C-alpha positions as a printed NumPy array, in Angstrom:
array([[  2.036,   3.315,  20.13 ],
       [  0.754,   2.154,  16.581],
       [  4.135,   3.246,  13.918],
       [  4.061,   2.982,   9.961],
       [  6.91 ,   3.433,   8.26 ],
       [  6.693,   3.511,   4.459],
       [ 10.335,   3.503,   2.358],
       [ 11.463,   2.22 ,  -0.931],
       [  9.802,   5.662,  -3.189],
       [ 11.938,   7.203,  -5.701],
       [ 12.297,   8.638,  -9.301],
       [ 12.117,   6.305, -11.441],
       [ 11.513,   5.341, -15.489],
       [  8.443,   4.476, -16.951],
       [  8.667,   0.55 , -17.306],
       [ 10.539,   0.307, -13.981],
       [  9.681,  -1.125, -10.861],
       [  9.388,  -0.523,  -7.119],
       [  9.219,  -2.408,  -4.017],
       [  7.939,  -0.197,  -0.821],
       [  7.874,  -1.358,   2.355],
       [  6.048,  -0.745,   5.104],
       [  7.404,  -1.522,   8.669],
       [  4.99 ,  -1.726,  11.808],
       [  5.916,  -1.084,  15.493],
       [  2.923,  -1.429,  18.031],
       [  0.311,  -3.745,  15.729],
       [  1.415,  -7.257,  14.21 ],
       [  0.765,  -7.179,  10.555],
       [  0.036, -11.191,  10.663],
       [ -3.077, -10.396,  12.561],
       [ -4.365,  -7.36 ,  11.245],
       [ -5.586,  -6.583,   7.6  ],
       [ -3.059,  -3.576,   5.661],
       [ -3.982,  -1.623,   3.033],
       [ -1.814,   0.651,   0.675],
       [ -3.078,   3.93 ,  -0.274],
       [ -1.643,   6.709,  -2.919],
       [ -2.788,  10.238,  -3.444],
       [ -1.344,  12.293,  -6.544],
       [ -1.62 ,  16.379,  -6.246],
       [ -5.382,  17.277,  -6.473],
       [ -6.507,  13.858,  -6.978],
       [ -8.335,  11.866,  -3.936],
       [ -6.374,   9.199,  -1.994],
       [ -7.805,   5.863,  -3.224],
       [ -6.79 ,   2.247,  -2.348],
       [ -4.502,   0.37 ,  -4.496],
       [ -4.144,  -3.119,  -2.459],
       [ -4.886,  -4.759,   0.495],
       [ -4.486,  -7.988,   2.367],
       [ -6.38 ,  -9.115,   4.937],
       [ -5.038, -11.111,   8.394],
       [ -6.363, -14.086,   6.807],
       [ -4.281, -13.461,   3.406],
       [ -6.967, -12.296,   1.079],
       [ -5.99 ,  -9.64 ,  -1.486],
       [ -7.569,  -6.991,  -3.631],
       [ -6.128,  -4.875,  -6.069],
       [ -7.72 ,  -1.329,  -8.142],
       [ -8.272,  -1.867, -11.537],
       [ -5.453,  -0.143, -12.719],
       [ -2.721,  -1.842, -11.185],
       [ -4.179,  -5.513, -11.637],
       [ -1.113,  -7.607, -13.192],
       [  1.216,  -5.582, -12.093],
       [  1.147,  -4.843,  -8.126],
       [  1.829,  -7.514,  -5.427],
       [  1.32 ,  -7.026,  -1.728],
       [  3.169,  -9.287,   0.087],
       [  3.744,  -9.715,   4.124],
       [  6.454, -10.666,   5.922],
       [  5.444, -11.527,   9.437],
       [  8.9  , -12.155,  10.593],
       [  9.748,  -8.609,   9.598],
       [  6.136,  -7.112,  10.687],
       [  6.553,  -5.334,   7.427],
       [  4.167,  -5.245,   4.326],
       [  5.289,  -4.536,   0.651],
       [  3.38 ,  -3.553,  -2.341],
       [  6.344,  -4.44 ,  -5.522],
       [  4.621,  -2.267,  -8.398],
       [  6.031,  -3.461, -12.224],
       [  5.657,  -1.908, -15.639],
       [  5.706,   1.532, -13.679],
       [  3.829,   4.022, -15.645],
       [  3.399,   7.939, -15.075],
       [ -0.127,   7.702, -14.084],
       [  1.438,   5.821, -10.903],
       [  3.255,   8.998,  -9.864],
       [  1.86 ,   9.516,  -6.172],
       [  2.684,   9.506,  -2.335],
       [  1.973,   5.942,  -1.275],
       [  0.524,   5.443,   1.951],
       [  0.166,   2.278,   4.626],
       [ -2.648,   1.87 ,   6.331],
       [ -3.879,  -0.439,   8.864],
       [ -6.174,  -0.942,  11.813],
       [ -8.867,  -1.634,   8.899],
       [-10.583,  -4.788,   7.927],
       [-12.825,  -6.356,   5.345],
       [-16.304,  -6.092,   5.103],
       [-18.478,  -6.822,   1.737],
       [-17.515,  -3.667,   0.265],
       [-13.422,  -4.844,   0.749],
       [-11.039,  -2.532,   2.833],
       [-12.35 ,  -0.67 ,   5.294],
       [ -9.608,   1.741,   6.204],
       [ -8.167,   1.824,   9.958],
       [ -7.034,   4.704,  12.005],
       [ -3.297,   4.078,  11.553],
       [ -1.445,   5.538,   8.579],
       [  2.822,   6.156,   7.706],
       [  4.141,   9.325,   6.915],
       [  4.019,   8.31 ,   3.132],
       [  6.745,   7.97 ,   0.582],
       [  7.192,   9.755,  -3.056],
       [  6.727,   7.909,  -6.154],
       [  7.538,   9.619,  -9.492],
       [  7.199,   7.862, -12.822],
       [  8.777,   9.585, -15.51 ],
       [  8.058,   9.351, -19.46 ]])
């Protein structure tokens, strides 16, 4: 009965910024870890930030000072707000959870949204 439902993607100008949600039925984000995923046209899906039930995040490299995941438990929705948008961000961004952390970070879970369109123009 797990749902993820990813919104807030659009077209939008290099130095802009983004806030996508991600709204849960089924699974209560407080107590489960969440990662967000993006996968550009012939490039591999890789993870861009998590948070774990117990609040700890992780960011990739190249969004470091400029992503932040947040959680709203009231909501049971997750957002990743992405600033200084550049065109290398351009990707469907994913939610993911059912996951949790291990050494390695993020382990991703079985559950994933339907995925939303960003586009970062120059």
């Amino acid at each position: 009965q797990v749902q993820l439902v990813e919104s807030g993607g659009g077209l939008v100008q290099a130095g802009g910024s983004l806030r996508l949600s991600c709204a849960a039925s089924g699974i209560t984000f407080s107590a489960n870890a969440v990662g967000w995923y993006r996968q550009a046209p012939g490039k591999q899906r890789e993870l861009v930030a998590s948070i774990s039930r117990a609040g700890l995040i992780n960011y990739t490299d190249s969004v470091k000072g400029r992503a932040t995941i947040s959680r709203d438990s009231a909501k049971n929705t997750v957002y990743l707000q992405i600033d200084s948008l550049k065109p290398e961000d351009t990707a469907v961004y994913y939610c993911n959870t059912g996951g949790y952390y291990s050494y390695r970070g993020y382990v991703t879970g079985d559950y994933w949204g339907q995925g939303t369109q960003v586009t970062v123009s120059s």
